[in-house]
Structure formats: C-alpha cells, structure tokens
JSON list of C-alpha atoms in Angstrom, two decimals:
[
{"chain": "A", "resi": 1, "resn": "MET", "atom": "CA", "xyz": [-87.45, 51.19, -29.51]},
{"chain": "A", "resi": 2, "resn": "ILE", "atom": "CA", "xyz": [-88.65, 54.53, -30.78]},
{"chain": "A", "resi": 3, "resn": "ILE", "atom": "CA", "xyz": [-91.22, 54.77, -33.56]},
{"chain": "A", "resi": 4, "resn": "GLU", "atom": "CA", "xyz": [-91.62, 58.31, -34.85]},
{"chain": "A", "resi": 5, "resn": "ARG", "atom": "CA", "xyz": [-94.00, 60.04, -37.19]},
{"chain": "A", "resi": 6, "resn": "THR", "atom": "CA", "xyz": [-92.00, 61.46, -40.10]},
{"chain": "A", "resi": 7, "resn": "ASP", "atom": "CA", "xyz": [-92.29, 62.62, -43.70]},
{"chain": "A", "resi": 8, "resn": "ILE", "atom": "CA", "xyz": [-92.42, 60.35, -46.73]},
{"chain": "A", "resi": 9, "resn": "PRO", "atom": "CA", "xyz": [-88.74, 59.76, -47.62]},
{"chain": "A", "resi": 10, "resn": "SER", "atom": "CA", "xyz": [-87.67, 62.23, -50.31]},
{"chain": "A", "resi": 11, "resn": "LEU", "atom": "CA", "xyz": [-86.44, 59.44, -52.63]},
{"chain": "A", "resi": 12, "resn": "SER", "atom": "CA", "xyz": [-89.57, 57.31, -52.18]},
{"chain": "A", "resi": 13, "resn": "LEU", "atom": "CA", "xyz": [-91.32, 56.10, -55.31]},
{"chain": "A", "resi": 14, "resn": "LEU", "atom": "CA", "xyz": [-94.45, 57.64, -53.78]},
{"chain": "A", "resi": 15, "resn": "ASN", "atom": "CA", "xyz": [-92.98, 61.06, -54.59]},
{"chain": "A", "resi": 16, "resn": "GLN", "atom": "CA", "xyz": [-92.59, 60.44, -58.32]},
{"chain": "A", "resi": 17, "resn": "ASN", "atom": "CA", "xyz": [-94.52, 62.92, -60.46]},
{"chain": "A", "resi": 18, "resn": "VAL", "atom": "CA", "xyz": [-95.47, 64.80, -57.25]},
{"chain": "A", "resi": 19, "resn": "PRO", "atom": "CA", "xyz": [-98.95, 63.24, -56.99]},
{"chain": "A", "resi": 20, "resn": "HIS", "atom": "CA", "xyz": [-101.78, 64.66, -54.91]},
{"chain": "A", "resi": 21, "resn": "TYR", "atom": "CA", "xyz": [-102.96, 62.50, -52.03]},
{"chain": "A", "resi": 22, "resn": "ASP", "atom": "CA", "xyz": [-106.02, 63.08, -49.90]},
{"chain": "A", "resi": 23, "resn": "TYR", "atom": "CA", "xyz": [-104.21, 61.50, -46.95]},
{"chain": "A", "resi": 24, "resn": "ALA", "atom": "CA", "xyz": [-100.57, 60.60, -46.30]},
{"chain": "A", "resi": 25, "resn": "ASP", "atom": "CA", "xyz": [-98.52, 59.60, -43.29]},
{"chain": "A", "resi": 26, "resn": "SER", "atom": "CA", "xyz": [-95.19, 57.98, -42.45]},
{"chain": "A", "resi": 27, "resn": "PHE", "atom": "CA", "xyz": [-93.71, 56.27, -39.42]},
{"chain": "A", "resi": 28, "resn": "GLN", "atom": "CA", "xyz": [-90.04, 55.41, -38.97]},
{"chain": "A", "resi": 29, "resn": "GLY", "atom": "CA", "xyz": [-87.93, 53.20, -36.72]},
{"chain": "A", "resi": 30, "resn": "ASP", "atom": "CA", "xyz": [-84.27, 52.12, -36.63]},
{"chain": "A", "resi": 31, "resn": "PHE", "atom": "CA", "xyz": [-82.52, 48.80, -36.17]},
{"chain": "A", "resi": 32, "resn": "SER", "atom": "CA", "xyz": [-78.93, 47.62, -36.18]},
{"chain": "A", "resi": 33, "resn": "ASP", "atom": "CA", "xyz": [-77.73, 45.50, -39.10]},
{"chain": "A", "resi": 34, "resn": "LYS", "atom": "CA", "xyz": [-73.96, 45.32, -38.60]},
{"chain": "A", "resi": 35, "resn": "LEU", "atom": "CA", "xyz": [-73.50, 42.49, -41.10]},
{"chain": "A", "resi": 36, "resn": "GLN", "atom": "CA", "xyz": [-75.72, 44.14, -43.75]},
{"chain": "A", "resi": 37, "resn": "LYS", "atom": "CA", "xyz": [-77.93, 41.03, -43.98]},
{"chain": "A", "resi": 38, "resn": "ILE", "atom": "CA", "xyz": [-81.39, 42.62, -44.23]},
{"chain": "A", "resi": 39, "resn": "ASP", "atom": "CA", "xyz": [-82.72, 43.78, -47.59]},
{"chain": "A", "resi": 40, "resn": "ILE", "atom": "CA", "xyz": [-86.08, 45.15, -48.73]},
{"chain": "A", "resi": 41, "resn": "THR", "atom": "CA", "xyz": [-87.41, 41.68, -49.63]},
{"chain": "A", "resi": 42, "resn": "ASP", "atom": "CA", "xyz": [-86.73, 40.50, -46.06]},
{"chain": "A", "resi": 43, "resn": "ILE", "atom": "CA", "xyz": [-88.65, 43.56, -44.83]},
{"chain": "A", "resi": 44, "resn": "GLY", "atom": "CA", "xyz": [-91.55, 42.75, -47.18]},
{"chain": "A", "resi": 45, "resn": "ARG", "atom": "CA", "xyz": [-91.80, 39.18, -45.87]},
{"chain": "A", "resi": 46, "resn": "LEU", "atom": "CA", "xyz": [-91.65, 40.33, -42.27]},
{"chain": "A", "resi": 47, "resn": "PHE", "atom": "CA", "xyz": [-94.32, 42.94, -42.97]},
{"chain": "A", "resi": 48, "resn": "PHE", "atom": "CA", "xyz": [-96.73, 40.13, -43.86]},
{"chain": "A", "resi": 49, "resn": "LEU", "atom": "CA", "xyz": [-95.59, 37.84, -41.03]},
{"chain": "A", "resi": 50, "resn": "SER", "atom": "CA", "xyz": [-95.25, 40.30, -38.15]},
{"chain": "A", "resi": 51, "resn": "GLY", "atom": "CA", "xyz": [-98.73, 41.60, -37.54]},
{"chain": "A", "resi": 52, "resn": "PRO", "atom": "CA", "xyz": [-99.88, 41.48, -33.93]},
{"chain": "A", "resi": 53, "resn": "LYS", "atom": "CA", "xyz": [-102.92, 39.22, -33.38]},
{"chain": "A", "resi": 54, "resn": "TRP", "atom": "CA", "xyz": [-105.24, 42.16, -32.61]},
{"chain": "A", "resi": 55, "resn": "ILE", "atom": "CA", "xyz": [-104.54, 43.57, -36.09]},
{"chain": "A", "resi": 56, "resn": "GLU", "atom": "CA", "xyz": [-105.58, 40.26, -37.68]},
{"chain": "A", "resi": 57, "resn": "VAL", "atom": "CA", "xyz": [-108.83, 40.39, -35.70]},
{"chain": "A", "resi": 58, "resn": "LEU", "atom": "CA", "xyz": [-109.50, 43.96, -36.88]},
{"chain": "A", "resi": 59, "resn": "PHE", "atom": "CA", "xyz": [-108.85, 43.01, -40.52]},
{"chain": "A", "resi": 60, "resn": "SER", "atom": "CA", "xyz": [-111.17, 40.03, -40.21]},
{"chain": "A", "resi": 61, "resn": "ILE", "atom": "CA", "xyz": [-113.95, 42.30, -38.91]},
{"chain": "A", "resi": 62, "resn": "ARG", "atom": "CA", "xyz": [-113.18, 44.85, -41.65]},
{"chain": "A", "resi": 63, "resn": "ASN", "atom": "CA", "xyz": [-113.40, 42.19, -44.36]},
{"chain": "A", "resi": 64, "resn": "LYS", "atom": "CA", "xyz": [-116.81, 41.00, -43.15]},
{"chain": "A", "resi": 65, "resn": "ILE", "atom": "CA", "xyz": [-118.20, 44.54, -43.07]},
{"chain": "A", "resi": 66, "resn": "VAL", "atom": "CA", "xyz": [-116.82, 45.83, -46.38]},
{"chain": "A", "resi": 67, "resn": "ALA", "atom": "CA", "xyz": [-117.87, 42.67, -48.24]},
{"chain": "A", "resi": 68, "resn": "LEU", "atom": "CA", "xyz": [-121.47, 43.74, -47.60]},
{"chain": "A", "resi": 69, "resn": "PHE", "atom": "CA", "xyz": [-120.76, 46.90, -49.64]},
{"chain": "A", "resi": 70, "resn": "GLY", "atom": "CA", "xyz": [-119.03, 45.05, -52.49]},
{"chain": "A", "resi": 71, "resn": "LEU", "atom": "CA", "xyz": [-115.54, 46.29, -51.61]},
{"chain": "A", "resi": 72, "resn": "LYS", "atom": "CA", "xyz": [-112.41, 44.20, -52.01]},
{"chain": "A", "resi": 73, "resn": "THR", "atom": "CA", "xyz": [-111.29, 41.94, -49.18]},
{"chain": "A", "resi": 74, "resn": "SER", "atom": "CA", "xyz": [-108.06, 40.07, -48.60]},
{"chain": "A", "resi": 75, "resn": "GLY", "atom": "CA", "xyz": [-109.80, 36.71, -49.07]},
{"chain": "A", "resi": 76, "resn": "LYS", "atom": "CA", "xyz": [-108.82, 33.55, -47.23]},
{"chain": "A", "resi": 77, "resn": "ILE", "atom": "CA", "xyz": [-105.18, 32.54, -47.28]},
{"chain": "A", "resi": 78, "resn": "ASP", "atom": "CA", "xyz": [-104.82, 28.90, -46.28]},
{"chain": "A", "resi": 79, "resn": "ASP", "atom": "CA", "xyz": [-101.04, 28.54, -46.09]},
{"chain": "A", "resi": 80, "resn": "ARG", "atom": "CA", "xyz": [-99.91, 32.10, -45.42]},
{"chain": "A", "resi": 81, "resn": "GLN", "atom": "CA", "xyz": [-96.35, 31.18, -44.38]},
{"chain": "A", "resi": 82, "resn": "LYS", "atom": "CA", "xyz": [-95.70, 29.20, -47.58]},
{"chain": "A", "resi": 83, "resn": "MET", "atom": "CA", "xyz": [-97.25, 31.88, -49.79]},
{"chain": "A", "resi": 84, "resn": "ILE", "atom": "CA", "xyz": [-95.08, 34.57, -48.20]},
{"chain": "A", "resi": 85, "resn": "GLU", "atom": "CA", "xyz": [-91.91, 32.48, -48.49]},
{"chain": "A", "resi": 86, "resn": "ASN", "atom": "CA", "xyz": [-92.60, 32.06, -52.23]},
{"chain": "A", "resi": 87, "resn": "PHE", "atom": "CA", "xyz": [-93.62, 35.68, -52.78]},
{"chain": "A", "resi": 88, "resn": "LYS", "atom": "CA", "xyz": [-90.99, 37.49, -54.87]},
{"chain": "A", "resi": 89, "resn": "PHE", "atom": "CA", "xyz": [-92.31, 41.05, -54.41]},
{"chain": "A", "resi": 90, "resn": "GLU", "atom": "CA", "xyz": [-92.32, 41.62, -58.15]},
{"chain": "A", "resi": 91, "resn": "LYS", "atom": "CA", "xyz": [-94.47, 44.26, -59.81]},
{"chain": "A", "resi": 92, "resn": "GLY", "atom": "CA", "xyz": [-98.00, 42.96, -60.38]},
{"chain": "A", "resi": 93, "resn": "GLU", "atom": "CA", "xyz": [-97.75, 40.11, -57.84]},
{"chain": "A", "resi": 94, "resn": "ARG", "atom": "CA", "xyz": [-100.56, 39.89, -55.28]},
{"chain": "A", "resi": 95, "resn": "LEU", "atom": "CA", "xyz": [-100.82, 38.62, -51.71]},
{"chain": "A", "resi": 96, "resn": "GLY", "atom": "CA", "xyz": [-104.27, 38.96, -50.19]},
{"chain": "A", "resi": 97, "resn": "LEU", "atom": "CA", "xyz": [-105.49, 42.54, -50.48]},
{"chain": "A", "resi": 98, "resn": "PHE", "atom": "CA", "xyz": [-102.04, 43.83, -51.42]},
{"chain": "A", "resi": 99, "resn": "LYS", "atom": "CA", "xyz": [-100.73, 44.12, -54.97]},
{"chain": "A", "resi": 100, "resn": "VAL", "atom": "CA", "xyz": [-97.09, 45.06, -55.65]},
{"chain": "A", "resi": 101, "resn": "TYR", "atom": "CA", "xyz": [-97.17, 48.33, -57.60]},
{"chain": "A", "resi": 102, "resn": "ASP", "atom": "CA", "xyz": [-93.46, 49.12, -57.71]},
{"chain": "A", "resi": 103, "resn": "THR", "atom": "CA", "xyz": [-90.11, 48.12, -56.27]},
{"chain": "A", "resi": 104, "resn": "SER", "atom": "CA", "xyz": [-86.57, 49.38, -56.01]},
{"chain": "A", "resi": 105, "resn": "ILE", "atom": "CA", "xyz": [-83.49, 48.30, -54.09]},
{"chain": "A", "resi": 106, "resn": "HIS", "atom": "CA", "xyz": [-84.77, 50.35, -51.12]},
{"chain": "A", "resi": 107, "resn": "GLU", "atom": "CA", "xyz": [-88.53, 50.15, -51.43]},
{"chain": "A", "resi": 108, "resn": "ILE", "atom": "CA", "xyz": [-91.63, 48.09, -52.07]},
{"chain": "A", "resi": 109, "resn": "ILE", "atom": "CA", "xyz": [-94.90, 49.82, -52.92]},
{"chain": "A", "resi": 110, "resn": "LEU", "atom": "CA", "xyz": [-97.98, 47.75, -52.05]},
{"chain": "A", "resi": 111, "resn": "GLY", "atom": "CA", "xyz": [-101.61, 48.75, -52.32]},
{"chain": "A", "resi": 112, "resn": "GLU", "atom": "CA", "xyz": [-104.94, 48.41, -53.99]},
{"chain": "A", "resi": 113, "resn": "ASP", "atom": "CA", "xyz": [-107.28, 50.38, -56.22]},
{"chain": "A", "resi": 114, "resn": "ASP", "atom": "CA", "xyz": [-110.94, 50.01, -55.36]},
{"chain": "A", "resi": 115, "resn": "LYS", "atom": "CA", "xyz": [-114.04, 51.87, -56.41]},
{"chain": "A", "resi": 116, "resn": "HIS", "atom": "CA", "xyz": [-114.10, 54.01, -53.24]},
{"chain": "A", "resi": 117, "resn": "LEU", "atom": "CA", "xyz": [-110.39, 54.75, -52.76]},
{"chain": "A", "resi": 118, "resn": "ASN", "atom": "CA", "xyz": [-106.86, 53.85, -53.84]},
{"chain": "A", "resi": 119, "resn": "PHE", "atom": "CA", "xyz": [-104.15, 53.30, -51.25]},
{"chain": "A", "resi": 120, "resn": "ARG", "atom": "CA", "xyz": [-100.43, 52.65, -51.31]},
{"chain": "A", "resi": 121, "resn": "VAL", "atom": "CA", "xyz": [-98.14, 51.40, -48.57]},
{"chain": "A", "resi": 122, "resn": "SER", "atom": "CA", "xyz": [-94.43, 52.03, -48.95]},
{"chain": "A", "resi": 123, "resn": "LEU", "atom": "CA", "xyz": [-91.87, 49.93, -47.11]},
{"chain": "A", "resi": 124, "resn": "TYR", "atom": "CA", "xyz": [-88.70, 52.02, -47.41]},
{"chain": "A", "resi": 125, "resn": "LEU", "atom": "CA", "xyz": [-85.35, 50.76, -46.11]},
{"chain": "A", "resi": 126, "resn": "ASP", "atom": "CA", "xyz": [-82.34, 53.05, -45.96]},
{"chain": "A", "resi": 127, "resn": "GLU", "atom": "CA", "xyz": [-79.07, 53.39, -44.10]},
{"chain": "A", "resi": 128, "resn": "SER", "atom": "CA", "xyz": [-78.87, 55.89, -41.30]},
{"chain": "A", "resi": 129, "resn": "SER", "atom": "CA", "xyz": [-76.82, 59.00, -41.99]},
{"chain": "A", "resi": 130, "resn": "GLU", "atom": "CA", "xyz": [-74.97, 58.37, -38.69]},
{"chain": "A", "resi": 131, "resn": "SER", "atom": "CA", "xyz": [-73.86, 54.77, -39.28]},
{"chain": "A", "resi": 132, "resn": "LYS", "atom": "CA", "xyz": [-73.92, 52.20, -42.10]},
{"chain": "A", "resi": 133, "resn": "SER", "atom": "CA", "xyz": [-74.76, 49.49, -39.55]},
{"chain": "A", "resi": 134, "resn": "VAL", "atom": "CA", "xyz": [-78.00, 51.25, -38.57]},
{"chain": "A", "resi": 135, "resn": "LYS", "atom": "CA", "xyz": [-80.92, 51.04, -40.97]},
{"chain": "A", "resi": 136, "resn": "LYS", "atom": "CA", "xyz": [-84.05, 53.13, -41.01]},
{"chain": "A", "resi": 137, "resn": "LEU", "atom": "CA", "xyz": [-87.34, 51.52, -41.90]},
{"chain": "A", "resi": 138, "resn": "THR", "atom": "CA", "xyz": [-90.17, 53.84, -42.91]},
{"chain": "A", "resi": 139, "resn": "ILE", "atom": "CA", "xyz": [-93.73, 52.74, -43.56]},
{"chain": "A", "resi": 140, "resn": "SER", "atom": "CA", "xyz": [-95.69, 55.37, -45.47]},
{"chain": "A", "resi": 141, "resn": "THR", "atom": "CA", "xyz": [-99.33, 55.27, -46.47]},
{"chain": "A", "resi": 142, "resn": "THR", "atom": "CA", "xyz": [-101.10, 57.35, -49.09]},
{"chain": "A", "resi": 143, "resn": "VAL", "atom": "CA", "xyz": [-104.81, 57.44, -49.87]},
{"chain": "A", "resi": 144, "resn": "LYS", "atom": "CA", "xyz": [-106.65, 58.95, -52.81]},
{"chain": "A", "resi": 145, "resn": "PHE", "atom": "CA", "xyz": [-110.43, 59.12, -52.47]},
{"chain": "A", "resi": 146, "resn": "ASN", "atom": "CA", "xyz": [-112.39, 58.21, -55.60]},
{"chain": "A", "resi": 147, "resn": "ASN", "atom": "CA", "xyz": [-115.79, 59.34, -54.33]},
{"chain": "A", "resi": 148, "resn": "TRP", "atom": "CA", "xyz": [-117.72, 60.44, -51.25]},
{"chain": "A", "resi": 149, "resn": "PHE", "atom": "CA", "xyz": [-117.95, 56.84, -50.04]},
{"chain": "A", "resi": 150, "resn": "GLY", "atom": "CA", "xyz": [-114.13, 56.68, -49.88]},
{"chain": "A", "resi": 151, "resn": "ARG", "atom": "CA", "xyz": [-114.10, 59.71, -47.58]},
{"chain": "A", "resi": 152, "resn": "LEU", "atom": "CA", "xyz": [-116.89, 58.22, -45.46]},
{"chain": "A", "resi": 153, "resn": "TYR", "atom": "CA", "xyz": [-115.14, 54.82, -45.31]},
{"chain": "A", "resi": 154, "resn": "PHE", "atom": "CA", "xyz": [-111.86, 56.38, -44.17]},
{"chain": "A", "resi": 155, "resn": "LEU", "atom": "CA", "xyz": [-113.39, 58.36, -41.28]},
{"chain": "A", "resi": 156, "resn": "PRO", "atom": "CA", "xyz": [-113.63, 55.37, -38.89]},
{"chain": "A", "resi": 157, "resn": "VAL", "atom": "CA", "xyz": [-110.56, 53.69, -40.43]},
{"chain": "A", "resi": 158, "resn": "ARG", "atom": "CA", "xyz": [-108.15, 56.59, -39.81]},
{"chain": "A", "resi": 159, "resn": "PRO", "atom": "CA", "xyz": [-107.91, 56.28, -35.99]},
{"chain": "A", "resi": 160, "resn": "PHE", "atom": "CA", "xyz": [-107.26, 52.53, -36.31]},
{"chain": "A", "resi": 161, "resn": "HIS", "atom": "CA", "xyz": [-104.75, 53.17, -39.09]},
{"chain": "A", "resi": 162, "resn": "ASN", "atom": "CA", "xyz": [-102.80, 55.48, -36.77]},
{"chain": "A", "resi": 163, "resn": "LEU", "atom": "CA", "xyz": [-102.58, 52.64, -34.25]},
{"chain": "A", "resi": 164, "resn": "ILE", "atom": "CA", "xyz": [-101.96, 49.80, -36.72]},
{"chain": "A", "resi": 165, "resn": "VAL", "atom": "CA", "xyz": [-99.07, 51.24, -38.75]},
{"chain": "A", "resi": 166, "resn": "PRO", "atom": "CA", "xyz": [-96.76, 52.07, -35.80]},
{"chain": "A", "resi": 167, "resn": "ALA", "atom": "CA", "xyz": [-97.61, 48.69, -34.24]},
{"chain": "A", "resi": 168, "resn": "MET", "atom": "CA", "xyz": [-96.79, 46.90, -37.51]},
{"chain": "A", "resi": 169, "resn": "LEU", "atom": "CA", "xyz": [-93.52, 48.84, -37.85]},
{"chain": "A", "resi": 170, "resn": "LYS", "atom": "CA", "xyz": [-92.51, 47.98, -34.29]},
{"chain": "A", "resi": 171, "resn": "SER", "atom": "CA", "xyz": [-93.39, 44.34, -34.85]},
{"chain": "A", "resi": 172, "resn": "VAL", "atom": "CA", "xyz": [-91.39, 44.16, -38.10]},
{"chain": "A", "resi": 173, "resn": "ILE", "atom": "CA", "xyz": [-88.34, 45.68, -36.39]},
{"chain": "A", "resi": 174, "resn": "ILE", "atom": "CA", "xyz": [-88.62, 43.27, -33.44]},
{"chain": "A", "resi": 175, "resn": "ASN", "atom": "CA", "xyz": [-88.70, 40.36, -35.89]},
{"chain": "A", "resi": 176, "resn": "VAL", "atom": "CA", "xyz": [-85.77, 41.76, -37.88]},
{"chain": "A", "resi": 177, "resn": "GLU", "atom": "CA", "xyz": [-83.73, 41.94, -34.68]},
{"chain": "A", "resi": 178, "resn": "ARG", "atom": "CA", "xyz": [-84.78, 38.40, -33.71]},
{"chain": "A", "resi": 179, "resn": "ASN", "atom": "CA", "xyz": [-83.68, 37.10, -37.12]},
{"chain": "A", "resi": 180, "resn": "LEU", "atom": "CA", "xyz": [-80.35, 38.92, -36.83]},
{"chain": "A", "resi": 181, "resn": "ASP", "atom": "CA", "xyz": [-79.80, 37.46, -33.36]},
{"chain": "A", "resi": 182, "resn": "GLY", "atom": "CA", "xyz": [-80.45, 33.97, -34.73]},
{"chain": "A", "resi": 183, "resn": "LYS", "atom": "CA", "xyz": [-83.47, 33.36, -32.49]}
]
C-alpha cells in the first residue's frame, strides 16, 4: 500500500473562502471498493478505531503534558467502541478532543479551537479518476497559530504529526479492506 504526500483536495471544505493556514499537509492512499459499500461515515468511524497502539501512547503522554498548561485534552473515554458506533458525525458533535466542524457527502472536518492554536483534520473520500471501484482517501491537516505559544507547541509536535497521519491513514485503509473482505 502506498501512502503519498499530496495537496489538499481542490473541492475540500478546507478550501472554502481561501483561508490562510500557518501549516497544512495532506496524505493520500487508495483502496478498492468494487461494491461501493464504504462512505464517509464509515471512514470517520474507522479513523477513531484504527489508531496503532503507539499513537494512543503518544496521545496519552501529550494529554498529561498539555493539561499542565491548561490546554484541552481528549479526556477519558470509557466505552470508546460504543461511543463511536453511536457517533453520527453531525456538525457540532464531539468525540474526545475532536469536534465535527463540517460535513459533506465526501468529507468530514474535525478539529478543535484552543487558546494557542486551531486545527482541522479533513477526511476526504473520493473516487479515483481511473476507476469507480477505486476510492482515494485523503487526510489533510491545517493549523492556525493564535499566539507565540501555539508556534512553540507545534515545534515538537510537527515531526510526530508527520509520522502519525500517514500511519493513521494506512491503518484506516487496512481496516476498510478488512471490513470489505468480511474479516
């Protein structure tokens, strides 16, 4: 499976009103969906369920550190599986650190506004130009710094971010393919 760095999809909701971001990136991967069974809500659920264990450990460490500075954390989720199954990915809904900011038939925009920075994560699902049975999944991230602390905070986060997002994308695609295979 190939995960590639790419541009934010041109039709992404992130591109509305041509906003200025202090940081933006996108990663893309493909999967086969011959029966057209996977939609953006399935992708959203798998995004929350597919994280490798090492990412959970990193987020746990992050939450402990940033809580000391009064920044938002994801909090404790007791029954994560049940919460995700009941999550509708509707505008304004929240799961842990992530709030749903916008949705379309192809995209879910998640994120958070905090005193140091605002971030958005786009899960964008589209058909490949080569084949209707191949879908492209793009995860894009944008960050807008609100103050100097946001810039300082993001310095050590950025290298981890560049490892986490491709790993999450790969993990989501692996789980999509497992679900399609009936495993």
